[in-house]
Tab-separated table of C-alpha atoms and ligand atoms in Angstrom:
chain	number	residue	atom	x	y	z
G	1	MET	CA	13.605	4.468	10.969
G	2	LYS	CA	10.805	6.533	10.402
G	3	ILE	CA	8.356	5.369	7.561
G	4	ILE	CA	5.563	8.972	6.674
G	5	GLY	CA	2.580	7.590	5.326
G	6	SER	CA	-0.928	6.554	6.697
G	7	PHE	CA	-1.425	2.639	7.080
G	8	VAL	CA	-3.966	2.320	5.032
G	9	SER	CA	-2.156	3.042	2.052
G	10	PRO	CA	-1.680	-0.444	0.018
G	11	TYR	CA	2.289	0.627	0.008
G	12	VAL	CA	2.760	1.938	3.203
G	13	ARG	CA	1.644	-1.473	4.287
G	14	LYS	CA	3.961	-3.190	2.025
G	15	VAL	CA	7.305	-1.375	3.111
G	16	LEU	CA	5.776	-2.408	6.975
G	17	ALA	CA	5.206	-5.254	6.842
G	18	CYS	CA	8.558	-6.150	5.164
G	19	MET	CA	9.939	-4.023	8.279
G	20	ASN	CA	8.043	-6.683	10.407
G	21	LEU	CA	9.422	-9.766	8.141
G	22	LYS	CA	12.839	-8.173	8.874
G	23	GLY	CA	12.498	-7.642	12.576
G	24	LEU	CA	13.323	-3.382	11.555
G	25	SER	CA	11.812	-1.502	14.134
G	26	TYR	CA	10.459	1.775	13.518
G	27	GLU	CA	8.378	5.012	14.121
G	28	VAL	CA	5.335	5.661	11.813
G	29	ASP	CA	4.152	9.878	10.671
G	30	PRO	CA	0.629	8.226	9.623
G	31	ILE	CA	-0.353	11.244	6.893
G	32	THR	CA	-2.256	11.098	3.943
G	33	PRO	CA	-0.168	12.476	1.078
G	34	PHE	CA	-2.676	15.555	-0.189
G	35	PHE	CA	-2.020	16.576	3.739
G	36	GLY	CA	1.820	16.776	3.242
G	37	ASP	CA	3.665	19.963	4.130
G	38	ASP	CA	6.870	21.506	2.304
G	39	GLU	CA	9.203	19.497	3.924
G	40	PHE	CA	7.500	16.358	2.535
G	41	GLU	CA	7.581	17.829	-0.930
G	42	ARG	CA	10.592	18.247	-0.724
G	43	LEU	CA	11.687	14.924	-0.130
G	44	SER	CA	8.885	13.210	-1.787
G	45	PRO	CA	8.168	15.043	-5.292
G	46	LEU	CA	5.920	13.174	-6.153
G	47	ARG	CA	3.704	13.873	-2.336
G	48	ARG	CA	3.526	9.955	-2.500
G	49	ILE	CA	3.292	8.108	0.406
G	50	PRO	CA	5.274	5.572	1.422
G	51	LEU	CA	9.025	7.872	2.052
G	52	LEU	CA	12.050	5.988	4.512
G	53	VAL	CA	13.720	8.429	6.831
G	54	ASP	CA	16.903	5.911	7.637
G	55	GLY	CA	18.333	8.416	10.096
G	56	ASP	CA	19.801	11.237	7.698
G	57	PHE	CA	19.510	9.079	4.333
G	58	THR	CA	15.955	9.350	2.718
G	59	ILE	CA	13.626	7.557	0.631
G	60	CYS	CA	10.935	7.181	-0.601
G	61	ASP	CA	8.843	4.676	-3.733
G	62	SER	CA	7.661	0.925	-1.555
G	63	SER	CA	9.355	-1.129	-4.555
G	64	VAL	CA	12.720	1.175	-4.026
G	65	ILE	CA	12.283	1.381	-0.493
G	66	CYS	CA	12.013	-2.453	-0.043
G	67	ALA	CA	15.799	-2.939	-2.279
G	68	TYR	CA	16.984	-0.734	0.199
G	69	LEU	CA	16.226	-3.015	3.142
G	70	ASP	CA	16.915	-5.795	1.492
G	71	ASP	CA	20.759	-4.547	0.464
G	72	ALA	CA	20.810	-2.424	4.052
G	73	TYR	CA	19.764	-4.890	6.821
G	74	PRO	CA	20.288	-9.021	7.297
G	75	GLY	CA	17.393	-10.890	8.160
G	76	HIS	CA	14.265	-12.335	6.877
G	77	PRO	CA	15.315	-11.647	2.522
G	78	LEU	CA	12.861	-9.540	1.046
G	79	PHE	CA	13.463	-11.030	-2.749
G	80	PRO	CA	14.412	-14.367	-4.050
G	81	ALA	CA	18.100	-15.337	-4.347
G	82	ASN	CA	18.208	-17.406	-7.907
G	83	PRO	CA	18.730	-14.669	-10.423
G	84	LYS	CA	15.189	-16.102	-13.018
G	85	ASP	CA	12.508	-16.515	-9.702
G	86	ARG	CA	14.627	-11.773	-8.480
G	87	ALA	CA	13.177	-10.569	-11.502
G	88	ARG	CA	10.094	-12.811	-11.555
G	89	ALA	CA	9.456	-11.305	-7.834
G	90	ARG	CA	9.887	-7.939	-8.856
G	91	TRP	CA	7.667	-8.027	-12.250
G	92	LEU	CA	5.485	-9.789	-10.166
G	93	GLU	CA	5.688	-6.402	-6.963
G	94	GLU	CA	5.711	-3.762	-10.286
G	95	PHE	CA	2.395	-5.639	-11.478
G	96	ALA	CA	0.408	-4.946	-8.167
G	97	ASP	CA	2.239	-2.070	-7.716
G	98	THR	CA	0.542	-0.095	-11.544
G	99	ARG	CA	-1.888	-2.230	-12.783
G	100	LEU	CA	-3.824	-3.746	-8.961
G	101	GLY	CA	-2.893	0.295	-8.263
G	102	ASP	CA	-5.137	1.365	-10.667
G	103	VAL	CA	-7.513	-0.770	-10.546
G	104	PHE	CA	-8.014	-1.098	-7.178
G	105	ILE	CA	-6.927	2.210	-5.988
G	106	TRP	CA	-7.432	5.200	-8.689
G	107	ASN	CA	-10.194	3.789	-10.016
G	108	PHE	CA	-12.042	2.339	-7.322
G	109	PHE	CA	-11.009	2.918	-3.312
G	110	TYR	CA	-9.782	6.814	-4.592
G	111	GLN	CA	-12.980	7.127	-6.295
G	112	LYS	CA	-15.437	5.692	-3.449
G	113	VAL	CA	-13.439	6.298	-0.529
G	114	VAL	CA	-10.440	8.825	-0.863
G	115	ARG	CA	-12.412	11.550	-3.616
G	116	PRO	CA	-15.319	12.122	-1.000
G	117	LEU	CA	-13.550	12.006	2.010
G	118	VAL	CA	-10.777	14.319	1.214
G	119	TRP	CA	-12.315	16.621	-1.573
G	120	GLY	CA	-16.043	16.432	-0.890
G	121	GLU	CA	-16.141	15.455	-4.854
G	122	PRO	CA	-18.913	12.935	-5.999
G	123	SER	CA	-17.202	9.950	-6.960
G	124	ASP	CA	-16.482	8.666	-10.603
G	125	GLU	CA	-19.361	5.987	-11.267
G	126	GLU	CA	-18.556	5.214	-14.554
G	127	ARG	CA	-14.621	4.745	-13.569
G	128	ILE	CA	-15.817	1.677	-10.466
G	129	GLU	CA	-18.265	0.329	-12.390
G	130	LYS	CA	-14.834	-0.677	-15.014
G	131	SER	CA	-12.538	-0.971	-12.804
G	132	LEU	CA	-15.093	-3.512	-11.790
G	133	ASN	CA	-17.110	-5.114	-14.278
G	134	GLU	CA	-13.872	-5.119	-16.847
G	135	ASP	CA	-10.178	-4.242	-14.561
G	136	ILE	CA	-9.960	-6.010	-11.659
G	137	PRO	CA	-11.303	-9.322	-12.753
G	138	ALA	CA	-8.889	-9.273	-16.182
G	139	ALA	CA	-6.257	-8.397	-13.323
G	140	LEU	CA	-7.552	-10.545	-11.363
G	141	ASP	CA	-7.463	-13.498	-13.900
G	142	TYR	CA	-3.699	-12.861	-15.218
G	143	LEU	CA	-2.613	-12.945	-10.809
G	144	GLU	CA	-4.888	-16.514	-10.993
G	145	SER	CA	-2.101	-18.490	-14.083
G	146	GLN	CA	0.518	-17.060	-11.452
G	147	LEU	CA	-0.403	-17.340	-7.477
G	148	PRO	CA	0.801	-20.941	-6.293
G	149	ALA	CA	-2.438	-22.963	-4.662
G	150	ASP	CA	-0.458	-23.447	-1.788
G	151	GLY	CA	2.337	-21.193	0.355
G	152	PHE	CA	3.283	-18.043	-0.938
G	153	LEU	CA	5.476	-17.124	-4.713
G	154	PHE	CA	9.135	-18.491	-3.967
G	155	GLY	CA	8.548	-20.192	-0.736
G	156	GLU	CA	9.360	-17.938	2.063
G	157	ILE	CA	6.621	-15.030	2.049
G	158	GLY	CA	8.452	-11.931	0.629
G	159	ALA	CA	7.868	-8.840	-0.915
G	160	ALA	CA	6.408	-9.408	-3.974
G	161	ASP	CA	3.399	-11.582	-2.141
G	162	ILE	CA	2.734	-8.868	0.126
G	163	ALA	CA	2.778	-6.648	-2.157
G	164	ILE	CA	0.097	-8.497	-4.251
G	165	ALA	CA	-1.341	-9.437	-1.270
G	166	SER	CA	-2.247	-5.116	-0.099
G	167	PHE	CA	-4.540	-4.340	-2.311
G	168	PHE	CA	-6.759	-6.448	-1.497
G	169	ARG	CA	-7.036	-4.747	1.542
G	170	ASN	CA	-8.266	-2.152	0.226
G	171	GLY	CA	-10.026	-3.069	-2.315
G	172	ALA	CA	-12.206	-5.033	0.674
G	173	TYR	CA	-12.375	-1.076	2.726
G	174	ALA	CA	-14.620	-0.472	-0.664
G	175	GLY	CA	-16.300	-3.173	-0.078
G	176	TYR	CA	-14.721	-5.774	-3.087
G	177	GLU	CA	-13.628	-8.911	-2.185
G	178	PRO	CA	-12.372	-11.717	-4.583
G	179	ASP	CA	-15.403	-14.818	-6.235
G	180	ALA	CA	-13.296	-17.816	-4.186
G	181	THR	CA	-15.351	-20.082	-7.283
G	182	ARG	CA	-14.548	-17.960	-10.030
G	183	TRP	CA	-10.532	-17.198	-8.687
G	184	PRO	CA	-9.852	-19.878	-6.513
G	185	ARG	CA	-5.469	-19.705	-5.988
G	186	THR	CA	-6.120	-15.599	-5.535
G	187	ALA	CA	-8.572	-15.800	-3.325
G	188	GLY	CA	-6.463	-18.454	-1.535
G	189	PHE	CA	-3.712	-16.822	-1.662
G	190	VAL	CA	-4.324	-13.410	-0.777
G	191	GLU	CA	-6.234	-14.665	3.012
G	192	ARG	CA	-3.084	-16.858	3.803
G	193	THR	CA	-1.172	-13.222	2.356
G	194	LEU	CA	-2.987	-11.347	4.495
G	195	ALA	CA	-3.418	-13.250	7.944
G	196	HIS	CA	0.549	-13.732	7.823
G	197	PRO	CA	1.891	-12.137	11.112
G	198	ALA	CA	3.894	-9.748	9.321
G	199	VAL	CA	0.869	-8.054	7.423
G	200	ALA	CA	-1.739	-8.906	10.405
G	201	SER	CA	-0.634	-7.182	13.033
G	202	LEU	CA	-1.026	-3.951	11.346
G	203	LEU	CA	-4.679	-4.486	10.731
G	204	LYS	CA	-5.648	-2.669	14.309
G	205	TYR	CA	-3.460	0.427	13.151
G	206	GLU	CA	-5.431	0.697	9.825
G	207	ASP	CA	-8.761	0.248	11.437
G	208	VAL	CA	-8.096	3.044	13.950
G	209	GLN	CA	-6.901	4.975	11.148
G	210	ARG	CA	-9.612	4.396	9.631
G	211	ASN	CA	-12.139	5.114	11.700
G	212	ALA	CA	-10.833	7.856	13.609
G	213	GLU	CA	-11.083	11.430	12.892
G	214	ILE	CA	-8.636	13.381	11.659
G	215	LYS	CA	-8.139	15.954	13.784
G	216	SER	CA	-8.200	13.023	16.238
G	217	ARG	CA	-6.206	10.366	14.944
G	218	ARG	CA	-2.909	10.927	16.501
G	219	GLN	CA	-4.359	10.008	20.011
G	220	ALA	CA	-7.120	7.175	18.950
G	221	LEU	CA	-3.530	5.908	17.220
G	222	LEU	CA	-1.054	5.905	19.920
G	223	GLU	CA	-3.975	4.120	22.384
G	224	ALA	CA	-3.999	1.566	19.933
G	225	GLY	CA	-0.200	0.707	20.888
G	226	ALA	CA	0.879	2.586	17.467
G	227	PRO	CA	4.335	3.402	17.163
G	228	LEU	CA	4.655	7.175	15.887
G	229	THR	CA	7.638	9.882	14.528
G	230	SER	CA	6.465	12.154	17.989
G	231	GLU	CA	6.404	15.052	15.008
G	232	THR	CA	4.531	15.223	11.808
G	233	MET	CA	4.676	16.410	7.638
G	234	GLY	CA	0.916	17.303	7.858
G	235	LEU	CA	-1.077	19.617	7.814
G	236	ARG	CA	-4.844	20.456	8.190
G	237	GLU	CA	-5.405	21.299	4.931
G	238	PRO	CA	-5.492	19.137	1.303
G	239	ARG	CA	-3.095	20.197	-1.899
G	240	ARG	CA	-2.766	18.130	-4.968
G	241	GLY	CA	0.439	16.472	-5.936
G	242	MET	CA	1.996	16.580	-9.405
G	243	MET	CA	0.332	13.741	-10.512
G	244	ARG	CA	-3.310	13.985	-10.028
G	245	LEU	CA	-5.049	16.155	-10.853
V	1	LIG	N1	4.899	3.983	-6.278
V	1	LIG	C1	5.168	4.080	-5.423
V	1	LIG	C2	3.006	4.872	-5.700
V	1	LIG	C3	2.732	5.852	-3.935
V	1	LIG	C4	1.745	5.513	-4.113
V	1	LIG	O1	0.978	6.169	-5.050
V	1	LIG	N2	0.869	6.614	-3.014
V	1	LIG	C5	-0.455	6.792	-3.113
V	1	LIG	C6	-0.832	6.447	-2.082
V	1	LIG	S1	-1.854	4.723	-1.569
V	1	LIG	C7	0.028	8.264	-2.719
V	1	LIG	O2	1.195	8.801	-2.325
V	1	LIG	N3	-1.019	9.158	-3.860
V	1	LIG	C8	-0.926	10.775	-3.910
V	1	LIG	C9	-0.708	11.321	-5.259
V	1	LIG	O3	-0.326	9.954	-5.944
V	1	LIG	O4	-1.137	12.447	-5.175
V	1	LIG	C10	5.309	3.679	-4.473
V	1	LIG	O5	5.514	2.272	-4.949
V	1	LIG	O6	5.198	4.196	-3.163
């Protein structure tokens, strides 16, 4: 199987960690979505990563991919079996993908890191401040009411745990760490989840991806042992997708 998308994306990280949990092997085409070519846009119409290629089948969206992997492949289940727990797991995954995505990615990481780096535009400081002072704390207040003091949400680690914790890695890349005195459950949960081998084993590739220049990135990742595809859907110049102006 192939996953199209950068190791640094929280949504790609979620899918790769879930594939690691299931013991599935994969190759990654580590592109940033803005650099995707026409073929990428044909297969991922919103120009978003991750995209899964499984033989002649392709599907996008991290939640849809994780649900497909659970349906199609045995091994470690990504969602609990009990219908109510299962629904709650899907809700918490959705809360992470949508709300944590807004507060940690679009209003924070994207503003601080991606906007200047990819588009050569200044960060929107007002958005960053609002996210840091209002929106991230409100999201963490909610998480604090939902997350367990020990272990994972539904016993074994699964997609919902990983989806939530994944955004904190990007938060940390842009300089944010949750205050463990104000949100002790959240801080402990995130630390535990990110330290799980299925997630932690991806960290070295993320570091290489973040620190290498675009032109030498593939080579640097290969040298670090990353399982890369031989071909890429990446371009040299970025293009804007229909979702972002
Ligand atoms: N709901 C999607 C969101 C994926 C997403 O937003 N990925 C970001 C990268 S972290 C992206 O591709 N953004 C490009 C854009 O929206 O233009 C999923 O779960 O896969």
